[in-house]
Short mmCIF file of C-alpha atoms in Angstrom, two decimals:
data_model
loop_
_atom_site.label_atom_id
_atom_site.label_comp_id
_atom_site.label_asym_id
_atom_site.label_seq_id
_atom_site.Cartn_x
_atom_site.Cartn_y
_atom_site.Cartn_z
CA MET A 202 26.35 11.45 1.60
CA PRO A 203 28.74 14.40 -0.83
CA ASN A 204 27.43 17.45 -2.33
CA LEU A 205 25.12 17.60 -5.53
CA GLU A 206 27.83 19.35 -8.05
CA HIS A 207 27.52 19.33 -11.91
CA PRO A 208 29.06 21.50 -13.89
CA ALA A 209 25.69 23.24 -16.04
CA TYR A 210 23.48 23.94 -12.62
CA PRO A 211 24.60 26.57 -10.35
CA ALA A 212 25.49 25.73 -6.18
CA ALA A 213 23.58 26.79 -5.04
CA THR A 214 20.41 25.70 -7.06
CA LEU A 215 22.32 21.77 -6.85
CA HIS A 216 22.10 22.70 -2.57
CA HIS A 217 18.65 23.71 -2.88
CA LEU A 218 18.26 20.13 -4.50
CA GLU A 219 19.96 17.49 -2.35
CA SER A 220 17.91 19.60 0.73
CA LEU A 221 14.92 19.03 -1.43
CA VAL A 222 15.70 14.34 -1.54
CA PRO A 223 16.97 13.39 1.86
CA CYS A 224 18.57 9.69 1.15
CA ARG A 225 18.48 10.18 -2.32
CA GLU A 226 21.30 12.15 -3.13
CA SER A 227 23.46 9.14 -4.54
CA GLN A 228 19.97 8.31 -6.68
CA VAL A 229 19.87 11.94 -8.02
CA SER A 230 23.62 11.98 -8.79
CA MET A 231 23.52 9.44 -11.37
CA LEU A 232 20.21 10.97 -12.87
CA LEU A 233 22.41 14.44 -13.51
CA SER A 234 24.62 11.79 -14.81
CA ILE A 235 23.36 10.98 -17.24
CA PHE A 236 21.45 14.34 -18.45
CA GLY A 237 24.27 16.28 -18.79
CA GLU A 238 24.52 19.18 -19.44
CA ARG A 239 21.10 20.89 -21.01
CA GLN A 240 21.97 20.56 -24.51
CA GLN A 241 23.78 17.27 -25.09
CA PHE A 242 21.30 14.34 -25.86
CA SER A 243 20.47 11.79 -23.16
CA PHE A 244 20.39 7.97 -22.74
CA PRO A 245 17.31 7.52 -24.48
CA SER A 246 15.25 5.79 -22.29
CA ILE A 247 15.66 5.32 -18.81
CA PHE A 248 13.93 2.78 -15.96
CA ILE A 249 13.69 3.43 -13.02
CA TYR A 250 12.26 0.76 -10.02
CA GLY A 251 11.18 0.41 -6.76
CA HIS A 252 8.75 -0.45 -4.41
CA THR A 253 5.24 1.59 -3.38
CA SER A 254 7.07 4.76 -1.59
CA SER A 255 10.39 5.03 -2.98
CA GLY A 256 10.37 8.61 -3.80
CA LYS A 257 10.64 7.83 -8.09
CA THR A 258 8.31 9.88 -8.86
CA TYR A 259 8.57 12.41 -5.69
CA VAL A 260 12.58 12.71 -6.71
CA MET A 261 11.79 12.97 -10.50
CA GLN A 262 9.67 16.03 -9.53
CA THR A 263 11.51 17.79 -7.39
CA LEU A 264 14.76 17.26 -9.60
CA LEU A 265 12.87 18.36 -13.21
CA ASN A 266 11.03 21.73 -11.41
CA THR A 267 14.40 21.93 -9.20
CA LEU A 268 16.61 22.77 -12.46
CA LYS A 269 13.81 23.82 -14.79
CA LEU A 270 14.23 21.30 -17.65
CA PRO A 271 11.55 20.77 -20.26
CA HIS A 272 9.16 18.04 -19.49
CA VAL A 273 6.36 16.56 -19.65
CA PHE A 274 4.90 14.27 -16.51
CA VAL A 275 2.30 11.56 -17.21
CA ASN A 276 0.27 9.22 -14.61
CA CYS A 277 -0.47 5.95 -17.36
CA VAL A 278 -3.25 4.54 -14.49
CA GLU A 279 -5.04 8.10 -15.09
CA TYR A 280 -4.66 7.52 -18.82
CA PHE A 281 -5.04 4.31 -19.19
CA THR A 282 -5.68 3.86 -22.80
CA SER A 283 -2.76 4.45 -25.90
CA ARG A 284 -4.90 7.12 -26.91
CA LEU A 285 -5.49 8.81 -23.77
CA LEU A 286 -1.79 8.24 -23.14
CA LEU A 287 -0.40 9.76 -26.14
CA GLU A 288 -3.38 12.52 -26.86
CA GLU A 289 -1.84 14.09 -22.58
CA ILE A 290 1.44 14.14 -24.22
CA LEU A 291 0.92 16.03 -26.88
CA ILE A 292 -2.04 18.31 -25.10
CA GLN A 293 1.11 19.25 -22.64
CA LEU A 294 3.93 19.64 -25.13
CA GLN A 295 1.50 22.13 -27.23
CA SER A 296 1.28 23.56 -23.20
CA ARG A 297 5.13 24.13 -23.49
CA SER A 298 5.73 25.36 -26.44
CA SER A 299 5.57 29.44 -27.06
CA ALA A 300 4.03 29.40 -30.50
CA THR A 301 0.81 27.84 -29.64
CA GLU A 302 -0.86 29.92 -26.71
CA GLN A 303 -4.07 27.99 -26.69
CA THR A 304 -4.11 24.16 -26.70
CA SER A 305 -5.77 22.91 -29.87
CA GLN A 306 -7.79 19.38 -29.26
CA VAL A 307 -4.91 17.17 -30.44
CA SER A 308 -6.28 13.75 -32.46
CA CYS A 309 -3.86 10.43 -31.91
CA ASP A 310 -4.79 6.71 -33.11
CA THR A 311 -1.15 5.69 -33.67
CA PHE A 312 1.57 5.51 -32.38
CA ASN A 313 2.55 6.78 -36.73
CA ASP A 314 -0.34 9.74 -35.75
CA PHE A 315 1.66 10.59 -32.90
CA VAL A 316 5.72 10.32 -33.86
CA ARG A 317 4.25 13.04 -37.06
CA LEU A 318 2.05 15.45 -34.05
CA PHE A 319 5.72 15.16 -31.86
CA LYS A 320 7.98 16.71 -34.16
CA GLN A 321 5.16 19.61 -35.09
CA ALA A 322 4.78 19.98 -30.88
CA VAL A 323 8.62 20.48 -30.57
CA ALA A 324 9.89 22.78 -33.71
CA SER A 325 10.14 26.10 -30.96
CA ARG A 326 13.02 26.99 -29.97
CA GLU A 327 12.69 26.08 -27.14
CA LEU A 328 12.38 22.48 -26.85
CA GLN A 329 14.68 21.86 -29.91
CA ASP A 330 17.61 23.07 -27.89
CA GLU A 331 16.96 21.35 -24.53
CA THR A 332 16.58 17.83 -24.23
CA LEU A 333 12.90 16.82 -23.49
CA TYR A 334 12.33 14.67 -20.87
CA ILE A 335 8.74 12.59 -20.77
CA VAL A 336 7.70 10.31 -17.52
CA LEU A 337 5.16 8.23 -18.10
CA ASP A 338 4.38 7.10 -14.31
CA ARG A 339 2.93 3.83 -13.12
CA ALA A 340 4.25 2.43 -16.12
CA GLU A 341 3.11 -0.68 -15.71
CA GLN A 342 0.08 -0.65 -17.23
CA LEU A 343 2.02 -0.15 -20.61
CA ARG A 344 2.34 -3.57 -21.06
CA GLU A 345 -2.03 -3.97 -21.30
CA MET A 346 -2.22 -1.38 -23.70
CA GLU A 347 -0.86 -2.20 -27.52
CA ALA A 348 2.36 -4.22 -28.40
CA ASN A 349 4.11 -1.90 -29.79
CA ILE A 350 3.41 1.85 -27.39
CA LEU A 351 6.66 0.29 -25.24
CA PRO A 352 8.75 -0.63 -27.71
CA ALA A 353 8.23 2.70 -29.56
CA PHE A 354 8.69 4.42 -26.83
CA LEU A 355 11.75 3.07 -25.64
CA ARG A 356 12.88 5.04 -29.37
CA LEU A 357 10.87 7.60 -29.36
CA GLN A 358 14.39 9.46 -29.70
CA GLU A 359 15.29 7.86 -33.31
CA LEU A 360 11.77 7.23 -34.14
CA THR A 361 11.22 10.62 -33.63
CA ASP A 362 15.75 12.41 -34.13
CA ARG A 363 14.54 15.17 -31.56
CA ASN A 364 16.83 15.68 -28.41
CA VAL A 365 13.85 13.60 -25.89
CA THR A 366 13.96 10.92 -23.23
CA VAL A 367 11.46 8.72 -22.56
CA ILE A 368 11.45 7.98 -17.83
CA LEU A 369 9.32 5.22 -17.36
CA LEU A 370 8.39 4.94 -13.41
CA SER A 371 7.51 1.89 -12.46
CA GLU A 372 7.61 -0.73 -8.45
CA ILE A 373 8.23 -3.86 -11.25
CA VAL A 374 11.39 -5.26 -11.86
CA TRP A 375 12.34 -4.79 -15.62
CA GLU A 376 12.27 -8.59 -16.42
CA LEU A 377 8.71 -8.80 -16.68
CA PHE A 378 8.52 -5.49 -18.70
CA ARG A 379 10.94 -7.29 -21.32
CA PRO A 380 8.59 -8.03 -25.08
CA ASN A 381 9.69 -11.81 -25.52
CA ILE A 382 10.40 -11.19 -29.31
CA GLY A 383 12.97 -8.18 -27.31
CA CYS A 384 12.87 -4.60 -27.59
CA PHE A 385 15.69 -1.11 -26.82
CA GLU A 386 17.09 -2.05 -23.00
CA PRO A 387 16.58 1.20 -21.09
CA PHE A 388 18.99 2.08 -18.16
CA THR A 389 18.08 0.21 -15.46
CA LEU A 390 17.25 2.38 -12.17
CA TYR A 391 17.14 0.66 -9.03
CA PHE A 392 15.24 3.70 -5.97
CA PRO A 393 16.04 1.04 -2.56
CA ASP A 394 13.32 1.65 0.23
CA TYR A 395 14.24 4.04 3.19
CA SER A 396 15.63 2.22 6.35
CA ILE A 397 15.10 3.27 9.73
CA GLY A 398 17.48 6.02 9.48
CA HIS A 399 16.36 7.32 6.61
CA LEU A 400 11.86 7.22 7.77
CA GLN A 401 14.20 9.36 11.32
CA LYS A 402 15.85 12.03 9.04
CA ILE A 403 12.78 12.19 6.86
CA LEU A 404 9.46 12.41 9.26
CA SER A 405 12.22 14.65 11.80
CA GLN A 406 13.10 17.53 9.03
CA SER A 407 8.56 18.30 9.43
CA HIS A 408 8.73 19.49 13.43
CA PRO A 409 6.17 21.82 14.15
CA PRO A 410 7.57 25.31 15.45
CA ASP A 411 6.29 25.14 18.44
CA TYR A 412 8.22 22.13 19.94
CA SER A 413 12.77 21.45 19.44
CA ALA A 414 13.43 19.31 16.32
CA ASP A 415 15.37 17.11 19.45
CA PHE A 416 11.67 16.48 21.56
CA TYR A 417 9.78 15.48 17.04
CA ALA A 418 12.99 13.57 16.68
CA ALA A 419 12.43 11.35 20.34
CA TYR A 420 8.86 11.45 19.45
CA ILE A 421 9.45 9.87 15.55
CA ASN A 422 11.61 7.21 16.65
CA ILE A 423 9.16 6.10 19.41
CA LEU A 424 6.53 6.03 16.11
CA LEU A 425 8.92 4.28 14.37
CA GLY A 426 9.46 1.60 17.38
CA VAL A 427 5.68 1.43 16.68
CA PHE A 428 5.31 1.29 13.88
CA TYR A 429 8.16 0.68 11.22
CA MET A 430 8.02 -3.56 11.58
CA VAL A 431 4.68 -3.40 9.94
CA CYS A 432 4.95 -0.69 7.57
CA ARG A 433 7.30 1.29 5.72
CA ASP A 434 5.49 3.94 3.31
CA LEU A 435 7.19 6.71 3.92
CA LYS A 436 3.11 9.00 3.42
CA GLU A 437 0.94 7.06 6.02
CA LEU A 438 3.66 7.24 8.81
CA GLN A 439 3.53 10.90 7.62
CA HIS A 440 0.40 10.26 8.95
CA LEU A 441 0.14 8.23 11.81
CA ALA A 442 3.01 11.35 12.99
CA ALA A 443 0.79 14.15 12.00
CA LEU A 444 -2.53 12.11 13.24
CA ASN A 445 -1.37 11.26 17.24
CA PHE A 446 1.89 13.90 17.36
CA SER A 447 -1.61 16.21 19.36
CA LYS A 448 -1.38 13.50 21.82
CA TYR A 449 1.99 13.11 22.75
CA CYS A 450 2.37 16.68 23.52
CA GLU A 451 -0.55 16.36 26.06
CA PRO A 452 1.33 15.70 29.28
CA VAL A 453 3.92 18.78 27.67
CA VAL A 454 0.64 21.22 26.84
CA ARG A 455 -1.26 20.78 31.44
CA GLY A 456 2.47 20.97 32.44
CA GLU A 457 2.82 17.00 33.81
CA ALA A 458 6.09 15.96 31.89
CA ASN A 459 9.08 18.45 30.24
CA GLU A 460 10.25 17.68 26.77
CA ARG A 461 12.63 15.22 28.47
CA ASP A 462 10.43 12.78 30.79
CA THR A 463 10.42 10.45 27.88
CA ARG A 464 9.06 7.95 30.30
CA LYS A 465 6.07 9.97 30.63
CA LEU A 466 4.87 10.68 27.32
CA TRP A 467 5.94 6.46 25.96
CA LYS A 468 3.06 6.21 28.32
CA ASN A 469 0.90 8.50 27.93
CA ILE A 470 1.11 7.29 23.93
CA GLU A 471 1.42 3.68 24.31
CA PRO A 472 -1.98 2.75 24.18
CA HIS A 473 -3.40 4.56 21.24
CA LEU A 474 -0.55 3.68 19.08
CA LYS A 475 -1.29 0.47 20.06
CA LYS A 476 -4.87 1.71 18.61
CA ALA A 477 -3.32 2.86 15.54
CA MET A 478 -1.92 -0.56 14.62
CA GLN A 479 -5.14 -1.32 13.73
CA THR A 480 -6.28 1.02 11.53
CA VAL A 481 -2.12 1.36 9.70
CA TYR A 482 -3.21 1.31 5.88
CA LEU A 483 -7.24 1.79 6.82
CA ARG A 484 -8.99 4.73 5.81
CA GLU A 485 -12.17 3.49 8.15
CA ILE A 486 -13.34 7.21 10.11
CA SER A 487 -11.52 10.81 8.92
CA SER A 488 -8.65 12.47 10.70
CA ALA A 489 -11.14 14.49 12.40
CA GLN A 490 -13.30 11.06 13.99
CA TRP A 491 -9.97 9.69 15.16
CA GLU A 492 -8.55 13.49 17.56
CA ARG A 493 -12.10 12.95 18.71
CA LEU A 494 -12.38 8.81 19.54
CA GLN A 495 -8.76 10.27 21.01
CA HIS A 496 -9.34 13.05 22.72
CA ASP A 497 -12.66 10.40 24.38
CA ASP A 498 -10.76 7.91 25.95
CA GLY A 499 -12.48 4.92 24.50
CA GLU A 500 -10.65 1.13 24.54
CA PRO A 501 -10.32 -0.67 21.98
CA GLY A 502 -13.46 -2.53 21.44
CA GLN A 503 -15.82 0.72 21.91
CA LEU A 504 -13.84 2.23 18.39
CA LYS A 505 -17.17 2.23 15.78
CA GLY A 506 -15.58 1.31 12.64
CA LEU A 507 -12.29 1.14 13.70
CA SER A 508 -11.64 -2.72 12.42
CA ALA A 509 -12.55 -3.72 9.44
CA HIS A 510 -13.14 -7.41 10.69
CA THR A 511 -16.01 -5.89 13.30
CA HIS A 512 -17.89 -4.86 10.28
CA VAL A 513 -17.18 -7.34 8.00
CA GLU A 514 -19.86 -7.85 4.87
CA LEU A 515 -20.46 -11.52 4.12
CA PRO A 516 -23.24 -13.61 2.42
CA TYR A 517 -26.04 -14.78 4.70
CA TYR A 518 -25.23 -18.83 4.95
CA SER A 519 -21.58 -17.89 4.88
CA LYS A 520 -22.12 -15.85 8.20
CA PHE A 521 -23.80 -19.16 9.06
CA LEU A 522 -21.17 -21.41 8.28
CA LEU A 523 -17.95 -19.45 10.17
CA ILE A 524 -19.93 -19.16 13.05
CA ALA A 525 -20.37 -23.32 12.80
CA ALA A 526 -16.68 -23.85 11.22
CA TYR A 527 -15.93 -21.87 14.90
CA LEU A 528 -17.71 -23.60 17.28
CA ALA A 529 -16.77 -27.33 15.66
CA SER A 530 -12.72 -25.99 15.99
CA TYR A 531 -13.70 -25.04 19.98
CA ASN A 532 -16.41 -27.80 21.27
CA PRO A 533 -15.30 -31.74 21.25
CA VAL A 534 -17.41 -33.53 19.27
CA ARG A 535 -17.89 -35.18 22.89
CA THR A 536 -20.47 -32.66 22.88
CA ASP A 537 -22.56 -32.35 19.86
CA LYS A 538 -24.88 -34.04 20.76
CA ARG A 539 -25.89 -31.92 23.71
CA PHE A 540 -25.72 -28.91 21.67
CA PHE A 541 -26.59 -29.41 18.88
CA LEU A 542 -29.75 -32.40 19.57
CA LYS A 543 -33.35 -31.41 21.14
CA HIS A 544 -34.02 -34.46 23.37
CA HIS A 545 -30.55 -35.55 23.47
CA GLY A 546 -30.80 -37.70 27.52
CA LYS A 547 -28.78 -37.35 30.30
CA ILE A 548 -25.03 -36.58 29.64
CA ARG A 549 -22.28 -38.64 32.21
CA LYS A 550 -19.38 -36.53 33.44
CA THR A 551 -16.10 -38.88 33.64
CA ASN A 552 -13.30 -38.23 35.07
CA PHE A 553 -11.49 -37.08 31.83
CA MET A 554 -13.99 -34.31 31.32
CA LYS A 555 -12.99 -32.91 35.06
CA LYS A 556 -8.92 -33.19 34.40
CA HIS A 557 -9.59 -30.88 32.23
CA GLU A 558 -12.89 -28.53 33.19
CA LYS A 559 -10.24 -25.59 34.15
CA THR A 560 -8.61 -26.05 30.52
CA SER A 561 -9.88 -23.74 28.20
CA ASN A 562 -10.70 -24.52 24.27
CA HIS A 563 -9.47 -21.04 23.23
CA LEU A 564 -5.60 -21.68 25.29
CA LEU A 565 -5.22 -24.52 22.62
CA GLY A 566 -6.25 -23.11 19.64
CA PRO A 567 -8.86 -24.11 17.02
CA LYS A 568 -9.47 -27.93 16.16
CA PRO A 569 -9.44 -29.80 12.69
CA PHE A 570 -13.52 -30.84 11.95
CA PRO A 571 -14.26 -32.63 8.60
CA LEU A 572 -17.27 -30.94 5.87
CA ASP A 573 -19.49 -33.25 7.70
CA ARG A 574 -19.50 -32.54 11.12
CA LEU A 575 -19.14 -28.41 9.72
CA LEU A 576 -22.29 -29.56 7.29
CA ALA A 577 -24.67 -31.01 10.73
CA ILE A 578 -24.30 -27.90 13.40
CA LEU A 579 -24.96 -25.55 9.95
CA TYR A 580 -27.96 -27.62 9.64
CA SER A 581 -28.36 -27.30 13.67
CA ILE A 582 -28.47 -23.53 14.11
CA VAL A 583 -29.94 -22.46 10.82
CA ASP A 584 -34.07 -21.92 11.30
CA ASN A 585 -35.33 -23.17 8.43
CA ARG A 586 -34.41 -25.65 6.12
CA VAL A 587 -30.55 -26.03 4.25
CA ALA A 588 -30.31 -28.08 1.12
CA PRO A 589 -26.92 -29.33 0.47
CA THR A 590 -26.31 -27.77 -3.18
CA ALA A 591 -24.00 -26.45 -5.17
CA ASN A 592 -24.38 -22.76 -3.38
CA ILE A 593 -23.52 -23.78 0.21
CA PHE A 594 -19.92 -25.74 -0.56
CA SER A 595 -18.81 -22.58 -3.09
CA GLN A 596 -18.89 -20.14 -0.21
CA ILE A 597 -16.88 -22.81 2.04
CA THR A 598 -14.22 -22.68 -0.73
CA SER A 599 -14.28 -18.21 -0.27
CA LEU A 600 -14.79 -18.91 3.68
CA VAL A 601 -10.96 -20.62 2.53
CA THR A 602 -10.01 -18.29 0.45
CA LEU A 603 -10.78 -15.23 2.14
CA GLN A 604 -7.93 -17.16 5.42
CA LEU A 605 -11.06 -16.90 7.46
CA LEU A 606 -10.94 -20.59 7.33
CA SER A 607 -8.23 -23.21 6.26
CA MET A 608 -8.07 -26.37 4.72
CA VAL A 609 -5.93 -28.90 6.94
CA GLY A 610 -4.38 -31.78 4.51
CA HIS A 611 -4.29 -31.79 1.24
CA ASN A 612 -7.23 -31.64 -1.77
CA ASP A 613 -6.74 -35.83 -2.17
CA GLN A 614 -7.51 -37.16 1.19
CA LEU A 615 -10.15 -40.09 0.82
CA ASP A 616 -12.17 -39.86 3.64
CA GLY A 617 -13.15 -36.10 2.82
CA PRO A 618 -11.69 -32.00 3.84
CA ARG A 619 -10.76 -30.89 6.72
CA TYR A 620 -10.90 -28.12 8.27
CA LYS A 621 -9.80 -24.98 10.31
CA CYS A 622 -11.15 -21.21 11.72
CA THR A 623 -8.55 -19.03 11.94
CA VAL A 624 -10.69 -16.06 13.51
CA SER A 625 -11.49 -14.52 16.74
CA LEU A 626 -13.89 -14.60 19.78
CA ASP A 627 -14.75 -11.56 18.98
CA PHE A 628 -14.48 -11.92 15.41
CA ILE A 629 -16.90 -14.72 15.80
CA ARG A 630 -19.62 -12.13 18.90
CA ALA A 631 -19.70 -9.45 16.13
CA VAL A 632 -20.85 -12.17 13.18
CA ALA A 633 -23.27 -13.32 15.12
CA ARG A 634 -24.88 -10.25 16.45
#
């Protein structure tokens, strides 16, 4: 990528900025072109969107802080009402102004009050000579506020007659923001997801000083090879890289391998990365506990709290419904009499049973079953008597919503709905305990 260039800023500052925002040079170059020089009027409003962890917030904070541009940065999730949002912007403006040494309590009930107080807050010479940037992070929350808030922010430069630019950061597209009555259209800028090459470059920059850059880059390459298909969140990958690096280095520390012995290093780290796959995006245990479990070399089945499925919380009868559904999915109908009746009589073994006695039902997968059979098994495995109330049927619907059961066919079937159990044997064992 070409180096960042702009006549209003020193080359050394731009070079430092470029080193802080790797793989986002084109977006930063576009923003610099829109901003122009410090005293010039910029575009009234800019809408920046992209998936989570695509660098929107980080790039904007780094750009404004490195170039020392006057700005206000507000998270709309933290300030979730229009009054809290407007008052926080004014408080931050007061703290930036050299005229007021102490920030006083600001009361702002309407956007008209905000425009009036905003003009007073930017009356200082410092804020008059430069463009002021108001950055609203998680801007999708603006849609939950009063209908006039979003259109007013988009036209704030016109309403206040001041050199101000409003920047909206969001994870959703502009079409989901646009009001039905229309509004001022902002300049839209898209931040694409980081590619695997970008993630490799960014993660490799934070290598420990005790090891070479090539050694850490090889580790990141292995990490991305395992996790890239299931996780592309940069923050989560940084957490996983820091968490598992000590285990990757163990053969080198013990002198069993050198930094270039990739095969031995991979065989050592592979089982631990598979364990970490169970907890991607989950924070069920702390990093210290995870490292302790790694040092103990426990098997995945021995790790407590490493899977949300092992301690899922369900209502009392939902647990029995799930067990009954599993029994109905993996046991043939002809065995129900033998398993669930006390006086079932003699069961004659047929040639069919002999032919398939070595075939495991778990290998064949779950079979669909009707609702009547599910309830019949439920009544036989629950100690006390269960009435077929609306509560029981609503819990079946909840299990389908949680994707623990799946409905086979359509709701309008004349012979009643049919279901299939989608959970594993380990899951059912944990619920049954």
